Short mmCIF file of C-alpha atoms and ligand atoms in Angstrom, two decimals:
data_model
loop_
_atom_site.label_atom_id
_atom_site.label_comp_id
_atom_site.label_asym_id
_atom_site.label_seq_id
_atom_site.Cartn_x
_atom_site.Cartn_y
_atom_site.Cartn_z
CA MET A 671 0.00 0.00 0.00
CA ILE A 672 2.69 2.52 1.05
CA HIS A 673 5.99 1.96 -0.68
CA PHE A 674 9.33 3.69 -0.05
CA ASP A 675 11.99 3.36 -2.71
CA GLN A 676 15.45 4.69 -1.83
CA VAL A 677 13.98 7.65 0.04
CA SER A 678 16.40 10.21 1.47
CA LYS A 679 16.24 13.56 3.21
CA THR A 680 19.05 15.87 4.27
CA PHE A 681 17.92 19.03 6.04
CA ALA A 682 19.57 22.31 5.12
CA ALA A 683 22.64 23.09 7.23
CA SER A 684 22.96 19.46 8.20
CA GLN A 685 26.04 17.31 7.59
CA ARG A 686 24.41 13.92 7.41
CA PRO A 687 21.08 12.73 6.01
CA ALA A 688 18.20 12.55 8.52
CA VAL A 689 16.84 9.71 6.35
CA ASP A 690 19.23 7.75 4.19
CA ARG A 691 18.04 5.63 1.22
CA ILE A 692 15.13 3.88 2.90
CA THR A 693 13.32 1.16 0.95
CA LEU A 694 10.34 -0.57 2.53
CA HIS A 695 6.75 -1.61 2.03
CA VAL A 696 3.82 -1.13 4.40
CA LYS A 697 0.98 -3.59 3.74
CA GLN A 698 -2.66 -2.62 3.77
CA GLY A 699 -4.32 -3.12 7.17
CA ASN A 700 -0.97 -3.62 8.92
CA ILE A 701 0.61 -1.80 11.82
CA CYS A 702 4.15 -0.96 10.74
CA VAL A 703 6.24 0.24 13.66
CA PHE A 704 9.31 2.43 13.17
CA VAL A 705 11.61 2.02 16.14
CA GLY A 706 15.02 3.43 17.01
CA PRO A 707 16.79 5.93 19.24
CA SER A 708 16.10 9.67 19.34
CA GLY A 709 17.16 11.46 16.17
CA CYS A 710 17.21 8.34 13.95
CA GLY A 711 14.67 9.88 11.54
CA LYS A 712 11.34 8.40 12.67
CA THR A 713 9.33 11.63 12.67
CA THR A 714 10.92 12.73 9.39
CA ILE A 715 9.79 9.47 7.75
CA LEU A 716 6.18 9.99 8.87
CA ARG A 717 6.17 13.62 7.77
CA MET A 718 7.39 12.65 4.31
CA ILE A 719 4.33 10.39 3.88
CA ASN A 720 1.91 13.30 4.28
CA ARG A 721 4.25 15.73 2.53
CA LEU A 722 5.03 17.94 5.50
CA VAL A 723 8.65 17.16 4.59
CA THR A 724 9.76 16.77 0.98
CA PRO A 725 12.23 13.98 0.28
CA ASP A 726 15.29 14.99 -1.73
CA GLY A 727 15.78 11.55 -3.20
CA GLY A 728 13.73 8.47 -4.02
CA THR A 729 9.98 8.01 -4.31
CA ILE A 730 7.06 7.30 -2.00
CA THR A 731 3.97 5.76 -3.56
CA ILE A 732 0.53 5.03 -2.14
CA ASP A 733 -1.35 2.33 -4.02
CA GLY A 734 1.14 2.71 -6.85
CA ARG A 735 0.80 6.49 -7.22
CA SER A 736 3.65 8.80 -6.37
CA ILE A 737 2.64 11.17 -3.56
CA MET A 738 4.43 13.96 -5.43
CA GLN A 739 1.64 13.80 -8.02
CA MET A 740 -1.04 14.30 -5.39
CA ASP A 741 -2.36 17.60 -4.13
CA PRO A 742 -0.98 17.89 -0.53
CA PRO A 743 -4.28 18.94 1.15
CA ALA A 744 -6.14 16.15 -0.68
CA LEU A 745 -3.44 13.68 0.32
CA ARG A 746 -3.63 14.75 3.98
CA ARG A 747 -7.38 14.19 4.04
CA THR A 748 -6.76 10.50 3.41
CA ILE A 749 -4.16 10.30 6.19
CA GLY A 750 -4.90 10.70 9.90
CA TYR A 751 -1.95 12.13 11.84
CA VAL A 752 -1.40 11.87 15.58
CA ILE A 753 1.58 14.09 16.37
CA GLN A 754 4.25 13.58 18.98
CA GLN A 755 2.85 16.10 21.52
CA VAL A 756 -0.89 15.38 21.05
CA GLY A 757 -1.37 18.88 19.63
CA LEU A 758 -4.98 19.54 20.64
CA LEU A 759 -6.00 23.14 20.01
CA PRO A 760 -6.26 24.74 23.47
CA HIS A 761 -9.14 27.12 22.72
CA ARG A 762 -11.40 24.54 21.15
CA THR A 763 -13.43 22.06 23.19
CA ILE A 764 -12.78 18.33 22.82
CA ALA A 765 -15.79 17.96 20.53
CA GLN A 766 -14.58 20.90 18.41
CA ASN A 767 -11.07 19.45 18.27
CA ILE A 768 -12.36 16.11 16.96
CA ALA A 769 -14.62 17.90 14.47
CA LEU A 770 -11.66 19.73 12.91
CA VAL A 771 -11.19 17.65 9.76
CA PRO A 772 -14.92 16.98 9.13
CA GLU A 773 -15.40 20.78 9.30
CA LEU A 774 -12.58 21.32 6.81
CA LEU A 775 -14.28 18.78 4.57
CA LYS A 776 -17.54 20.74 5.01
CA TRP A 777 -19.53 17.80 6.31
CA PRO A 778 -23.13 18.70 7.27
CA ARG A 779 -23.33 19.67 10.93
CA ASP A 780 -25.46 16.71 12.07
CA LYS A 781 -23.14 14.20 10.37
CA THR A 782 -20.14 15.78 12.12
CA GLU A 783 -21.89 15.81 15.50
CA LYS A 784 -22.85 12.16 15.14
CA ARG A 785 -19.31 11.19 14.18
CA VAL A 786 -17.82 13.12 17.13
CA LEU A 787 -20.12 11.33 19.58
CA GLU A 788 -19.32 7.98 18.01
CA LEU A 789 -15.56 8.58 18.27
CA ILE A 790 -15.62 9.80 21.87
CA GLU A 791 -17.49 6.62 22.79
CA MET A 792 -15.16 4.48 20.68
CA MET A 793 -12.28 5.86 22.75
CA GLY A 794 -13.98 4.71 25.95
CA LEU A 795 -14.85 8.24 27.08
CA ASP A 796 -18.21 9.72 28.04
CA PRO A 797 -19.32 12.36 25.48
CA SER A 798 -21.48 14.22 28.01
CA GLU A 799 -18.52 14.42 30.37
CA VAL A 800 -15.61 15.33 28.09
CA GLY A 801 -17.22 16.75 24.92
CA HIS A 802 -17.52 20.30 26.22
CA LYS A 803 -14.23 20.33 28.13
CA TYR A 804 -11.02 22.00 26.98
CA PRO A 805 -7.76 20.07 26.48
CA HIS A 806 -6.15 21.38 29.71
CA GLN A 807 -9.03 19.87 31.69
CA LEU A 808 -8.21 16.32 30.57
CA SER A 809 -5.78 13.78 32.02
CA GLY A 810 -2.80 12.79 29.87
CA GLY A 811 -4.44 9.49 28.91
CA GLN A 812 -7.72 11.18 27.97
CA ALA A 813 -5.89 13.76 25.84
CA GLN A 814 -4.03 10.97 24.00
CA ARG A 815 -7.33 9.23 23.26
CA VAL A 816 -8.79 12.48 21.91
CA GLY A 817 -5.72 12.88 19.68
CA VAL A 818 -6.38 9.44 18.21
CA ALA A 819 -10.12 10.20 17.83
CA ARG A 820 -9.35 13.40 15.96
CA ALA A 821 -7.05 11.59 13.55
CA LEU A 822 -9.76 8.98 12.91
CA ALA A 823 -12.54 11.53 12.44
CA ALA A 824 -12.85 11.50 8.66
CA ASP A 825 -12.19 7.74 8.55
CA PRO A 826 -8.91 7.95 6.60
CA PRO A 827 -7.49 4.66 5.29
CA ILE A 828 -3.99 5.56 6.55
CA MET A 829 -2.93 6.65 10.03
CA LEU A 830 0.42 8.11 11.02
CA MET A 831 1.02 7.95 14.76
CA ASP A 832 4.11 9.59 16.24
CA GLU A 833 4.80 8.28 19.75
CA PRO A 834 1.09 8.64 20.57
CA PHE A 835 1.38 7.06 24.02
CA ALA A 836 4.77 8.41 25.09
CA ALA A 837 3.56 11.18 27.38
CA VAL A 838 1.54 9.04 29.80
CA ASP A 839 2.61 6.93 32.76
CA PRO A 840 3.48 3.26 32.13
CA ILE A 841 0.19 1.81 33.44
CA VAL A 842 -2.02 4.12 31.38
CA ARG A 843 0.24 3.45 28.43
CA LEU A 844 -0.35 -0.32 28.64
CA ARG A 845 -4.09 0.30 28.76
CA LEU A 846 -3.99 2.66 25.77
CA GLN A 847 -2.00 0.05 23.82
CA ASP A 848 -4.61 -2.63 24.55
CA GLU A 849 -7.43 -0.28 23.55
CA PHE A 850 -5.54 0.64 20.40
CA LEU A 851 -5.14 -3.02 19.36
CA ARG A 852 -8.83 -3.66 20.00
CA LEU A 853 -9.77 -0.58 18.00
CA GLN A 854 -7.56 -1.64 15.09
CA GLN A 855 -9.45 -4.96 14.90
CA THR A 856 -12.57 -2.95 14.03
CA VAL A 857 -11.12 -0.10 11.95
CA GLN A 858 -8.39 -2.07 10.08
CA LYS A 859 -6.34 0.98 9.09
CA THR A 860 -2.92 0.95 7.48
CA ILE A 861 -0.86 2.40 10.31
CA CYS A 862 2.67 3.79 10.47
CA PHE A 863 3.47 3.95 14.16
CA VAL A 864 6.59 5.53 15.66
CA THR A 865 8.07 4.66 19.03
CA HIS A 866 11.44 4.45 20.71
CA ASP A 867 10.09 1.82 23.11
CA ILE A 868 10.98 -1.67 21.87
CA ASN A 869 8.36 -3.32 24.10
CA GLU A 870 5.67 -1.16 22.56
CA ALA A 871 7.00 -1.96 19.08
CA ILE A 872 6.91 -5.71 19.70
CA LYS A 873 3.46 -5.57 21.24
CA LEU A 874 1.79 -3.45 18.56
CA GLY A 875 3.67 -4.12 15.35
CA ASP A 876 2.73 -6.56 12.61
CA TYR A 877 5.99 -5.47 11.05
CA LEU A 878 8.95 -3.61 12.56
CA VAL A 879 11.41 -1.24 10.93
CA VAL A 880 14.54 -0.73 13.02
CA LEU A 881 16.38 2.52 12.30
CA LYS A 882 19.73 3.94 13.28
CA GLU A 883 21.05 7.34 12.22
CA GLY A 884 18.63 7.58 9.31
CA ARG A 885 19.42 4.15 7.98
CA LEU A 886 17.29 1.04 7.95
CA VAL A 887 19.02 -1.62 10.03
CA GLN A 888 16.48 -4.44 9.93
CA THR A 889 12.85 -5.14 9.03
CA GLY A 890 10.65 -8.09 9.89
CA THR A 891 7.93 -9.38 12.16
CA PRO A 892 8.56 -9.04 15.90
CA ILE A 893 9.43 -12.74 16.24
CA GLU A 894 11.79 -12.60 13.24
CA ILE A 895 13.66 -9.65 14.74
CA LEU A 896 13.73 -11.20 18.20
CA THR A 897 15.02 -14.54 16.99
CA GLN A 898 17.36 -13.31 14.24
CA PRO A 899 18.73 -9.89 15.23
CA GLU A 900 20.86 -8.50 12.44
CA ASP A 901 23.70 -7.06 14.54
CA ASP A 902 24.80 -5.88 17.99
CA PHE A 903 22.77 -2.68 17.67
CA VAL A 904 19.51 -4.61 17.24
CA LEU A 905 20.56 -7.03 19.96
CA SER A 906 21.11 -4.23 22.46
CA LEU A 907 17.85 -2.54 21.42
CA LEU A 908 16.01 -5.79 22.19
CA GLY A 909 17.38 -5.78 25.73
CA ASP A 910 18.64 -8.38 28.18
CA ASP A 911 15.22 -10.02 28.46
CA ARG A 912 15.09 -11.02 24.80
CA GLY A 913 14.48 -14.67 25.79
CA VAL A 914 11.45 -13.69 27.88
CA LYS A 915 10.11 -11.57 25.02
CA ILE A 916 10.45 -14.55 22.69
CA LEU A 917 8.55 -16.77 25.13
CA ASP A 918 5.82 -14.14 25.23
CA LEU A 919 5.38 -14.50 21.45
CA THR A 920 5.68 -18.31 21.34
CA ARG A 921 2.51 -20.35 21.79
CA ALA A 922 2.48 -23.23 24.28
CA GLU A 923 1.46 -25.63 21.50
CA THR A 924 4.70 -25.04 19.57
CA LEU A 925 6.89 -26.39 22.40
CA MET A 926 4.60 -29.06 23.89
CA GLU A 927 4.86 -32.82 23.45
CA PRO A 928 1.57 -33.58 21.73
CA PHE A 929 -0.69 -36.43 22.92
CA GLU A 930 -1.26 -37.72 19.44
CA ASN A 931 -4.09 -40.28 19.34
CA ARG A 932 -3.55 -41.01 22.99
CA LEU A 933 -6.47 -42.97 24.41
CA GLY A 934 -5.58 -43.74 28.02
CA PRO A 935 -6.04 -41.39 30.96
CA ILE A 936 -3.68 -38.44 31.27
CA LYS A 937 -1.80 -37.91 34.50
CA SER A 938 -1.88 -34.28 35.52
CA ASN A 939 -0.91 -32.17 38.50
CA GLY A 940 -3.91 -29.97 37.74
CA HIS A 941 -1.97 -27.06 36.23
CA ARG A 942 -2.97 -26.19 32.70
CA VAL A 943 -2.70 -23.52 30.03
CA GLN A 944 -4.45 -23.09 26.68
CA SER A 945 -2.60 -24.14 23.52
CA ILE A 946 -2.56 -20.55 22.21
CA ASP A 947 -1.33 -19.07 25.50
CA PRO A 948 2.22 -17.68 25.47
CA VAL A 949 4.89 -20.03 26.81
CA LYS A 950 5.77 -17.18 29.19
CA ILE A 951 2.47 -17.76 31.02
CA ALA A 952 3.23 -21.47 31.38
CA LEU A 953 6.70 -20.60 32.66
CA GLU A 954 5.31 -18.21 35.26
CA MET A 955 2.88 -20.89 36.35
CA MET A 956 5.72 -23.40 36.66
CA MET A 957 7.61 -21.02 38.93
CA GLN A 958 4.58 -20.16 41.05
CA LYS A 959 3.40 -23.74 41.46
CA ASN A 960 6.88 -25.19 41.74
CA THR A 961 6.37 -27.74 38.99
CA ASP A 962 8.24 -28.48 35.78
CA GLU A 963 5.35 -29.60 33.62
CA ILE A 964 2.03 -28.11 32.61
CA LEU A 965 -0.88 -29.64 30.74
CA VAL A 966 -1.74 -27.90 27.45
CA CYS A 967 -5.44 -27.85 26.51
CA LYS A 968 -7.68 -26.77 23.67
CA GLY A 969 -10.75 -25.70 25.61
CA THR A 970 -11.20 -28.56 28.08
CA ARG A 971 -9.45 -31.18 25.91
CA PRO A 972 -5.83 -31.93 26.86
CA VAL A 973 -3.64 -31.88 23.73
CA GLY A 974 -0.12 -32.10 25.10
CA ILE A 975 2.32 -31.50 27.88
CA LEU A 976 4.80 -28.66 28.15
CA ARG A 977 7.96 -29.46 30.07
CA TRP A 978 10.64 -27.11 31.41
CA PRO A 979 13.57 -28.76 29.52
CA ALA A 980 11.79 -28.11 26.19
CA ILE A 981 11.50 -24.42 27.06
CA LYS A 982 15.12 -24.21 28.15
CA THR A 983 16.39 -25.94 25.01
CA HIS A 984 14.29 -23.62 22.83
CA VAL A 985 15.57 -20.45 24.49
CA ASN A 986 19.17 -21.63 24.40
CA ARG A 987 18.92 -22.53 20.74
CA ILE A 988 17.57 -19.18 19.58
CA SER A 989 19.68 -17.04 21.85
CA GLY A 990 22.94 -18.86 21.31
CA GLY A 991 22.94 -19.97 24.95
CA THR A 992 23.09 -16.46 26.33
CA VAL A 993 19.73 -16.39 28.12
N1 LIG B 469 13.16 20.74 10.38
C1 LIG B 469 14.38 20.28 10.60
N2 LIG B 469 15.46 21.02 10.27
C2 LIG B 469 16.71 20.55 10.47
N3 LIG B 469 16.99 19.35 10.99
C3 LIG B 469 15.96 18.57 11.36
C4 LIG B 469 14.59 18.99 11.19
N4 LIG B 469 13.79 18.00 11.62
C5 LIG B 469 14.59 17.01 12.05
N5 LIG B 469 15.90 17.34 11.89
C6 LIG B 469 17.05 16.48 12.21
O1 LIG B 469 16.88 15.24 11.56
C7 LIG B 469 17.26 14.14 12.38
C8 LIG B 469 16.09 13.20 12.54
O2 LIG B 469 15.06 13.86 13.28
P1 LIG B 469 13.67 13.20 13.60
O3 LIG B 469 12.83 14.23 14.25
O4 LIG B 469 13.14 12.55 12.39
O5 LIG B 469 14.11 12.08 14.66
P2 LIG B 469 13.23 11.10 15.56
O6 LIG B 469 13.73 9.72 15.30
O7 LIG B 469 11.79 11.38 15.37
O8 LIG B 469 13.68 11.52 17.05
P3 LIG B 469 12.83 11.57 18.42
O9 LIG B 469 12.77 10.14 18.90
O10 LIG B 469 13.68 12.39 19.32
O11 LIG B 469 11.50 12.17 18.14
C9 LIG B 469 17.76 14.77 13.67
O12 LIG B 469 19.15 14.85 13.61
C10 LIG B 469 17.13 16.13 13.69
O13 LIG B 469 17.92 17.05 14.39
MG1 LIG B 470 10.31 12.12 16.61
#
């Protein structure tokens, strides 16, 4: 859907490119997460997609059409943008903030009002409580939700989200991430999401793009990047708990010994997980219950047994014995 081909940008008065020959593809309906340290070019990449920054090399196409052939205001109407510092207009109420793009598009007033109500509710907020408030009267988490609602207002197929959850405390952030994933199941947007938090990237991304100093270091699904990090930079970005992160993305059924066609009774210590549960959950259960095996079930039907040595062997194999 969105394609970058050798895209570069060097800002005036700058020695090195902010973005250096990036080639990548963002699939329709996917969450593509750009992750990397401060200054690696994440915001610049997003702002090139909606033409707030003009690349000085390469091409960006959306559905096969170069964005340089599109009228910038028309292009921006098809792209929702949640900026790094929320950016709600202080003198407009929450409802008026969300109505911004529908108003620009000259939607009839009742259509806009209906959409605003729908979005406030979609964000888990109460329209009668927050609709008439001003941005400074909201909590950080509420303001972030309103920022997302505003970007979704005109139902654009593409969303650009620049560290949308960075300004809130860790607990609210986890909740916003869960809400965001649930929301995406319904809205199915093509999303370019920027973060410098690797945990957030792994949790939210269908596809990750790891950047360093404007260059693309590695792309792939979270499990591909976790299990096959390209170099020491990616390895250090993934952190010391890489093994635990892998077990969080590995289903119990992939490491269990299956009970194929087994007819007799199954001995069990009563501890069980579901086959699609992360191995990490089984591991936590093993530690809590002081046992080294857990029954794996599909619903109520036992389908296999997960043993500690299988987990250990798996982690050692993918991490080269370092975890
Ligand atoms: N308008 C600008 N003029 C000049 N240089 C800029 C401009 N915008 C960004 N830069 C430079 O380009 C590089 C990339 O900046 P960018 O904002 O894309 O980084 P980032 O990855 O989003 O960082 P952060 O995580 O801190 O938001 C930086 O070195 C920055 O100083
Ligand atoms: Mg940035």
